[in-house]
Backbone as numpy.savetxt, mean C-alpha at the origin, in Angstrom:
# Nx Ny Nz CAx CAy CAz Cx Cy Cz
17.03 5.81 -2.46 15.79 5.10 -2.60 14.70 5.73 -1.74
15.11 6.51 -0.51 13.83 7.00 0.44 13.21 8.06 -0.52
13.97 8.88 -0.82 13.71 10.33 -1.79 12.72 9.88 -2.56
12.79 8.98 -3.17 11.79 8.26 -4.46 10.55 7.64 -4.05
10.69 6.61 -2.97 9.36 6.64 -2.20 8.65 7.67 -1.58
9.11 8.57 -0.86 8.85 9.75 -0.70 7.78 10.66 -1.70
8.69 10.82 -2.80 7.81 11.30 -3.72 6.87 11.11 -4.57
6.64 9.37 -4.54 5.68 8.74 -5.25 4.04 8.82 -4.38
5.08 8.84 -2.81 3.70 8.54 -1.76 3.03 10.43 -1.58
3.82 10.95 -1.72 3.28 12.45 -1.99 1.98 12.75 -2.92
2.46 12.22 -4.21 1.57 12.38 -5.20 -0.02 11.53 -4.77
0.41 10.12 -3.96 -0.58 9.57 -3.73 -1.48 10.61 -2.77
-0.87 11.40 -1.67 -1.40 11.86 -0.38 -2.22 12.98 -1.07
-1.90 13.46 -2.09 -2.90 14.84 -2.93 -4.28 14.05 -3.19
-4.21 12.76 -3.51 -5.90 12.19 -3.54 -6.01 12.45 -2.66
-5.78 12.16 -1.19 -6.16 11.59 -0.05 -6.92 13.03 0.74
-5.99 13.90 0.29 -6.25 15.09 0.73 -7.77 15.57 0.03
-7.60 15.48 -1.24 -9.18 15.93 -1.52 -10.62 15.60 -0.74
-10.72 14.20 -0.46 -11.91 14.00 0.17 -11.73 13.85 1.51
-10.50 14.84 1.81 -10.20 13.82 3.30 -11.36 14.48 4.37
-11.74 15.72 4.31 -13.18 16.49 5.19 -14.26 15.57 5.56
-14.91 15.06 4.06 -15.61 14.15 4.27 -15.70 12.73 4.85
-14.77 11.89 4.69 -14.62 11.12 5.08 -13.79 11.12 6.50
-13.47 11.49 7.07 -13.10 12.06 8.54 -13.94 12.75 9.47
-15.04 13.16 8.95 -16.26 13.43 9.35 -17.54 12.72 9.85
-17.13 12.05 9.50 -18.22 11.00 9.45 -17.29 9.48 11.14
-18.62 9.84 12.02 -18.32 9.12 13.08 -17.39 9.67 14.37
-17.20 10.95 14.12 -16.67 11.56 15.40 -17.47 11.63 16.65
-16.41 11.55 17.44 -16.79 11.33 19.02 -17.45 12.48 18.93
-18.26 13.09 20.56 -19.52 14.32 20.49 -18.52 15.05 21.10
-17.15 14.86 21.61 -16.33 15.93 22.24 -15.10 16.06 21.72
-14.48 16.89 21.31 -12.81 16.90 21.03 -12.59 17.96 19.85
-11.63 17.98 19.53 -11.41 18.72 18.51 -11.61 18.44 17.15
-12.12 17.70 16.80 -12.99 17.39 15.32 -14.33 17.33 15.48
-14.89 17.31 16.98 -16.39 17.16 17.09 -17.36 17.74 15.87
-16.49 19.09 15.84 -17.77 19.87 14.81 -17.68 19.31 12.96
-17.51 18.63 12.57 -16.51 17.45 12.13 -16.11 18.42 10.58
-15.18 19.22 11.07 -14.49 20.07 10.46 -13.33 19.72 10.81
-12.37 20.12 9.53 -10.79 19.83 9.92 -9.99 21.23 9.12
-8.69 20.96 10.33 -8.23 22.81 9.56 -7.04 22.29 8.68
-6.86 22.96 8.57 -5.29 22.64 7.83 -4.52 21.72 8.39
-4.16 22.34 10.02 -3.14 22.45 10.70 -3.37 20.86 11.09
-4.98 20.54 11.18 -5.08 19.18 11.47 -5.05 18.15 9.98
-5.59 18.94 9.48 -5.32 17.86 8.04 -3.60 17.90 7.73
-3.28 18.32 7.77 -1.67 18.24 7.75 -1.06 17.19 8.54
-1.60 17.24 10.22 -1.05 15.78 11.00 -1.67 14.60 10.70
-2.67 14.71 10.12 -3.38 13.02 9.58 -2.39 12.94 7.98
-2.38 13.57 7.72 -1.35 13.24 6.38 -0.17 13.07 6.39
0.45 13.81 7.77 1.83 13.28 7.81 1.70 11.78 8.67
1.09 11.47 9.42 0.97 10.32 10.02 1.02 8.97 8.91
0.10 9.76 8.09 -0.52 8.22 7.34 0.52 8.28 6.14
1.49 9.08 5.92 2.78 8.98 5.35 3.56 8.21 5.97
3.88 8.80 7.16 5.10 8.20 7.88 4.66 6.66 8.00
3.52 5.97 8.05 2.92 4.59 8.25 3.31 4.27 7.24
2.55 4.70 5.94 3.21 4.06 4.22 4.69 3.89 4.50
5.48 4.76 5.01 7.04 4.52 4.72 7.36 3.91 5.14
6.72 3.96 6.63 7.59 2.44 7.31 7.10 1.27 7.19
6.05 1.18 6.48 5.60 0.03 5.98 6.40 -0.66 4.58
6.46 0.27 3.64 7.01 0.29 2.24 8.59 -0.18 2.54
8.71 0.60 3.22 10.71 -0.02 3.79 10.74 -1.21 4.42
9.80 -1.57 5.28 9.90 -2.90 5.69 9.71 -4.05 4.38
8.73 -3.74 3.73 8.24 -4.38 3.02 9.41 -4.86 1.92
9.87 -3.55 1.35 10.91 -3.59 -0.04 12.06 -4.16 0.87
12.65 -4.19 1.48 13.64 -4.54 2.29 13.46 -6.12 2.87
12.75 -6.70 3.27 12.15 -7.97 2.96 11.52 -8.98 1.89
11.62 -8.05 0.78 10.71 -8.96 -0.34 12.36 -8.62 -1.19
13.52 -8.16 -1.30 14.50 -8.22 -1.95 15.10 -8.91 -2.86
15.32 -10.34 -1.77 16.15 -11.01 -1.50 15.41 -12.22 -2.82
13.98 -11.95 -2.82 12.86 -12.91 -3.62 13.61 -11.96 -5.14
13.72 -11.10 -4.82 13.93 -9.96 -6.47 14.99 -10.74 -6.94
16.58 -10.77 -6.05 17.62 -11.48 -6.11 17.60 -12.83 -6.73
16.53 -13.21 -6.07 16.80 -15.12 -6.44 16.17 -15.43 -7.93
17.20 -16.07 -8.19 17.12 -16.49 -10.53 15.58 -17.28 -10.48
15.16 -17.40 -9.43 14.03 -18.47 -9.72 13.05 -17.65 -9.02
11.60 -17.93 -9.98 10.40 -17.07 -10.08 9.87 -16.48 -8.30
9.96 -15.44 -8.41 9.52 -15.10 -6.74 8.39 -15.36 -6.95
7.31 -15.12 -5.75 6.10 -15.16 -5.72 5.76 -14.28 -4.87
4.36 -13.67 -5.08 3.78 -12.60 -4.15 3.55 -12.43 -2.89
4.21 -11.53 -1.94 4.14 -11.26 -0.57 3.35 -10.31 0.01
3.11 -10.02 1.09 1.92 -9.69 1.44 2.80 -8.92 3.16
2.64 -7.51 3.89 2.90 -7.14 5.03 1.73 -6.64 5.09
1.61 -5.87 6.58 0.45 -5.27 6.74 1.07 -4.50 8.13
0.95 -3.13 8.60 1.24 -2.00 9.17 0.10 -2.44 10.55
0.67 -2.90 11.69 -0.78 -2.90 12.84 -1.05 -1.55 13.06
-2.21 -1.95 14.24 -2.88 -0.67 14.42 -2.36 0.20 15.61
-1.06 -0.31 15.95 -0.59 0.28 16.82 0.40 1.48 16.17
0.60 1.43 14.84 1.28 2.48 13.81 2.59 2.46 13.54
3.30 1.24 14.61 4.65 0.56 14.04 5.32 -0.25 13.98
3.87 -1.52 14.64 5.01 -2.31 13.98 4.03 -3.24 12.75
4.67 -3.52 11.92 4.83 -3.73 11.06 4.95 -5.54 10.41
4.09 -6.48 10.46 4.07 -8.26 9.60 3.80 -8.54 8.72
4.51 -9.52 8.15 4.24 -10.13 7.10 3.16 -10.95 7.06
2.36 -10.91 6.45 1.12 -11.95 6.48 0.79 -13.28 6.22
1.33 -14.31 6.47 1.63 -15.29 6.33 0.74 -16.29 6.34
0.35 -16.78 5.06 -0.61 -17.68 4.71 0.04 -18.85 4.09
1.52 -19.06 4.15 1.80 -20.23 2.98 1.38 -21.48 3.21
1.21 -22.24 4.42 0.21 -23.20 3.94 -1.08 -23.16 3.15
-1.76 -22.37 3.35 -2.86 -22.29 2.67 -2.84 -21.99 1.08
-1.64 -21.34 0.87 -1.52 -20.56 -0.56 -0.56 -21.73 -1.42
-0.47 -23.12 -1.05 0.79 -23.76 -1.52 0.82 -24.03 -2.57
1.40 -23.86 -3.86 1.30 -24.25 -4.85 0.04 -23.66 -6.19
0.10 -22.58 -5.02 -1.13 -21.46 -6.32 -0.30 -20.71 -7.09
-0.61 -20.77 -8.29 -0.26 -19.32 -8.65 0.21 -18.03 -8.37
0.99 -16.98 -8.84 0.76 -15.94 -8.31 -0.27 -15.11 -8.11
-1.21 -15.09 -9.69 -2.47 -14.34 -9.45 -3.44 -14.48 -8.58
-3.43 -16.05 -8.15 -4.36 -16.50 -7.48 -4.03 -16.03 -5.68
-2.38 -15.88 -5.59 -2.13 -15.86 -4.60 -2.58 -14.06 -4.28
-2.59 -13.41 -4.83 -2.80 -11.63 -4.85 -4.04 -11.59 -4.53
-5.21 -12.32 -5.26 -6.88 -12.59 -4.66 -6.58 -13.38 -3.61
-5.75 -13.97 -3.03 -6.26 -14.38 -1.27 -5.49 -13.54 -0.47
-4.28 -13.34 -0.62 -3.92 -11.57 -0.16 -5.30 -10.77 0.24
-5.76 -10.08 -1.35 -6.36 -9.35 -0.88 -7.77 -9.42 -0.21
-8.01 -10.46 -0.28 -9.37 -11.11 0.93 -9.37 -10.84 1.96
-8.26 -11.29 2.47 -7.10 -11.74 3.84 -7.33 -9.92 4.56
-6.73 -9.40 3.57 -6.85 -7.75 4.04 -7.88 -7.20 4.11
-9.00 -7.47 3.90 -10.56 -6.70 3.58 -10.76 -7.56 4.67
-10.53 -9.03 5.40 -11.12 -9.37 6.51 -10.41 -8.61 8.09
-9.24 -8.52 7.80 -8.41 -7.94 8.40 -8.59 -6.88 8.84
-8.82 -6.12 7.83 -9.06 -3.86 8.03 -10.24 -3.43 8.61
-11.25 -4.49 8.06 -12.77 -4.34 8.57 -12.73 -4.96 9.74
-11.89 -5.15 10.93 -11.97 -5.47 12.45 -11.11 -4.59 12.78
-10.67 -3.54 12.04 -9.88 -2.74 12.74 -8.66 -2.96 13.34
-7.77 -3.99 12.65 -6.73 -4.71 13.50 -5.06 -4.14 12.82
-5.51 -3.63 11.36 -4.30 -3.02 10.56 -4.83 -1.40 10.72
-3.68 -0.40 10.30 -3.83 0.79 9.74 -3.40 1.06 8.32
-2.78 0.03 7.72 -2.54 0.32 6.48 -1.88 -1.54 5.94
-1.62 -1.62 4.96 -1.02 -2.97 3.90 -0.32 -3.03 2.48
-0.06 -3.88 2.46 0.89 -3.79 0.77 1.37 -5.36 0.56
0.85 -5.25 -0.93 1.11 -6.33 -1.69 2.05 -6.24 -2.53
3.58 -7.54 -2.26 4.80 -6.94 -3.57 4.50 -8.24 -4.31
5.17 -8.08 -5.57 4.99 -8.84 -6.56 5.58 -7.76 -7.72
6.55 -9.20 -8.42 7.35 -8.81 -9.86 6.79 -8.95 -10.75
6.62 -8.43 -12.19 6.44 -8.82 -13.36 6.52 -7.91 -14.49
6.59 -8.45 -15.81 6.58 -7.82 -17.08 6.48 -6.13 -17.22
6.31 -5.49 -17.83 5.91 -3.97 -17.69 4.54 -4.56 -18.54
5.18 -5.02 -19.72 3.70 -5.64 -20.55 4.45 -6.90 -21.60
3.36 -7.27 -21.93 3.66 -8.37 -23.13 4.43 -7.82 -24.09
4.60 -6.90 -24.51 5.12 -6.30 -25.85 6.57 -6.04 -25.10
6.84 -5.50 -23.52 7.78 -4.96 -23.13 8.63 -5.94 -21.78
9.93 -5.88 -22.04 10.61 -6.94 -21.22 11.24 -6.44 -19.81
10.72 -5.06 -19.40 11.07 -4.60 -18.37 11.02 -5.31 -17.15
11.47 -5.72 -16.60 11.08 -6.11 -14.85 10.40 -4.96 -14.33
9.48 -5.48 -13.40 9.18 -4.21 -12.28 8.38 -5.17 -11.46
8.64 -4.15 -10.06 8.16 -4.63 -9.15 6.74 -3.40 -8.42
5.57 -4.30 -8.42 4.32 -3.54 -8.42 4.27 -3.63 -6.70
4.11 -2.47 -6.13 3.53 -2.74 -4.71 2.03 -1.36 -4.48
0.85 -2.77 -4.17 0.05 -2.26 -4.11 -0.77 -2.08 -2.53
-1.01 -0.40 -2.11 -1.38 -0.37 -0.77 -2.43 0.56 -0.62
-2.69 0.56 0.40 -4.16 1.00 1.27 -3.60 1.29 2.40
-4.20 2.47 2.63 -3.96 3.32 4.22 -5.80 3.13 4.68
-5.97 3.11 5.88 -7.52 3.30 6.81 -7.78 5.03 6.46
-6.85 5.51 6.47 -7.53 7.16 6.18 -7.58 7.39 4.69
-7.43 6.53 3.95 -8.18 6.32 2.69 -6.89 6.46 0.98
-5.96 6.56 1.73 -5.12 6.05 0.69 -4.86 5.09 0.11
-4.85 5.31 -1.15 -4.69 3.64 -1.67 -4.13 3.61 -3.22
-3.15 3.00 -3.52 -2.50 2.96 -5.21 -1.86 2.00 -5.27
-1.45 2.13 -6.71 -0.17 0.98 -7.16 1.02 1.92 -7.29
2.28 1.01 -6.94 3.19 1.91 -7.11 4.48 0.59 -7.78
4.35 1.21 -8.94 5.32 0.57 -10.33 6.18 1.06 -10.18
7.57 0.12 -10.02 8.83 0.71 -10.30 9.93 -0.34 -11.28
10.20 -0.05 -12.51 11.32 -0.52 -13.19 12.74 -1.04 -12.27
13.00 -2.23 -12.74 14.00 -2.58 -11.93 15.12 -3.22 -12.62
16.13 -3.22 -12.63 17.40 -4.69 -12.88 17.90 -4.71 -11.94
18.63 -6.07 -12.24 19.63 -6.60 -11.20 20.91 -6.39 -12.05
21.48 -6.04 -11.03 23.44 -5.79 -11.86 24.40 -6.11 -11.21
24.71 -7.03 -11.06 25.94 -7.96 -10.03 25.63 -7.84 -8.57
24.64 -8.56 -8.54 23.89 -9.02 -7.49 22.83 -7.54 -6.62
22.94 -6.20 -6.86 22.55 -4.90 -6.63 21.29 -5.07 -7.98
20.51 -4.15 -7.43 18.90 -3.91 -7.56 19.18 -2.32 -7.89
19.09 -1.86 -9.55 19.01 -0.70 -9.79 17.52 -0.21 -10.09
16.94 0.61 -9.44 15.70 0.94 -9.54 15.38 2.19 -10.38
14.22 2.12 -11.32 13.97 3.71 -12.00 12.90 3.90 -11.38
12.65 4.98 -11.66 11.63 6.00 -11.25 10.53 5.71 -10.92
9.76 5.84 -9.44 8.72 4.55 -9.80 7.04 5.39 -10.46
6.24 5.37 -10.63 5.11 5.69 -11.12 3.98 4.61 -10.33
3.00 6.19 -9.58 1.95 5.97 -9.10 0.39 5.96 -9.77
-0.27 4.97 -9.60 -1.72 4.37 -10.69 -2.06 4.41 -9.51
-3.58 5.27 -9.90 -4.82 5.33 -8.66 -5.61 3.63 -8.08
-5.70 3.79 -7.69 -6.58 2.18 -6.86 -7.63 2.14 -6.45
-8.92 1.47 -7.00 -10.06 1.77 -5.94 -9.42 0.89 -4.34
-10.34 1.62 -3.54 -10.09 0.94 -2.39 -11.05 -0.13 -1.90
-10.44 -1.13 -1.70 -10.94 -2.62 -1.25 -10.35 -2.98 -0.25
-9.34 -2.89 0.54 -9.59 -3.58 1.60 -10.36 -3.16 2.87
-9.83 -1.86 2.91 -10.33 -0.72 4.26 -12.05 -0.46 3.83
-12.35 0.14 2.83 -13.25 0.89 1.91 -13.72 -0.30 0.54
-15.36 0.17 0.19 -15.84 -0.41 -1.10 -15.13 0.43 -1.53
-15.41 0.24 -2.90 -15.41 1.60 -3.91 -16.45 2.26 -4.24
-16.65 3.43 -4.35 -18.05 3.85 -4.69 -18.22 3.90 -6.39
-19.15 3.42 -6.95 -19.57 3.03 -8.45 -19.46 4.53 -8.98
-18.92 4.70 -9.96 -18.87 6.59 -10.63 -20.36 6.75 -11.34
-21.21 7.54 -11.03 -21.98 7.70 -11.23 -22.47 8.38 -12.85
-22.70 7.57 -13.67 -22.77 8.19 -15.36 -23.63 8.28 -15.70
């Protein structure tokens, strides 16, 4: 299962990498080694492995805690962790009084509120929202969607096909969908 997260969060880190100059540029201290707010390889390489190693140990906490909801015959509902800014450890976000008796969809829009108030004080480095459902109306697949945001500007859905088979969680392949970013970041409007 690491191999597969691994390689889904790879594909994500090739966005991240494209604009990462610019947006890392912007707000550097007047002394240090990004001052001139250029980045080399050697440094874009340690912000990308960092903000990997955060997704993973976030994603493992996360899938490894939201399981047990996959397991149970009766409808899970959407969970919510979030990565502090200290880079390891790692909570669940816990709103269920407030969320009692909502919906799931409804519960994913106060999630993601929760996180846009959250990221914008600088208190997380990264988050993820799990939640099961359909592949589509036409299709009876299970899957379980976990959707996240890194502060250095990563951000996707990551779909993975699932069954249960005597009480074990067989997982396929999962597939990564781009995300604007909302909790950390607006999105910027595409200009047509």
């Amino acid at each position: 299962m690491f191999s597969i997260r691994k390689h889904a969060l790879a594909a994500t880190f090739g966005l991240f990498a494209l604009g990462a100059s610019v947006s890392l540029a912007q707000g550097l201290p007047e002394s240090g080694p990004l001052a001139d707010g250029k980045i080399s390889e050697e440094e874009l390489a340690g912000i990308l492995a960092t903000a990997q190693q955060q997704l993973i140990r976030l994603s493992d906490t996360a899938m490894e805690e939201y399981q047990p909801a996959i397991l149970d015959a009766e409808q899970n509902m959407p969970a919510a962790w979030m990565l502090m800014k200290d880079g390891e450890t790692v909570k669940r976000l816990n709103l269920d009084g407030q969320i009692e008796g909502m919906p799931a969809p409804a519960r994913i829009a106060v999630y993601r509120a929760a996180f846009k108030s959250v990221a914008r004080k600088g208190e997380i480095n990264a988050a993820a929202i799990l939640y099961t459902g359909r592949l589509s109306a036409d299709n009876d697949t299970e899957v379980l969607v976990i959707e996240h945001e890194h502060r250095l500007g990563v951000s996707g859905n990551k779909v993975i096909g699932y069954e249960v088979e005597a009480g074990d969680i067989a997982w396929a392949k999962p597939v990564t969908q781009k995300k604007p970013f909302q909790w950390f970041y607006d999105a910027k409007e595409d200009a047509s």
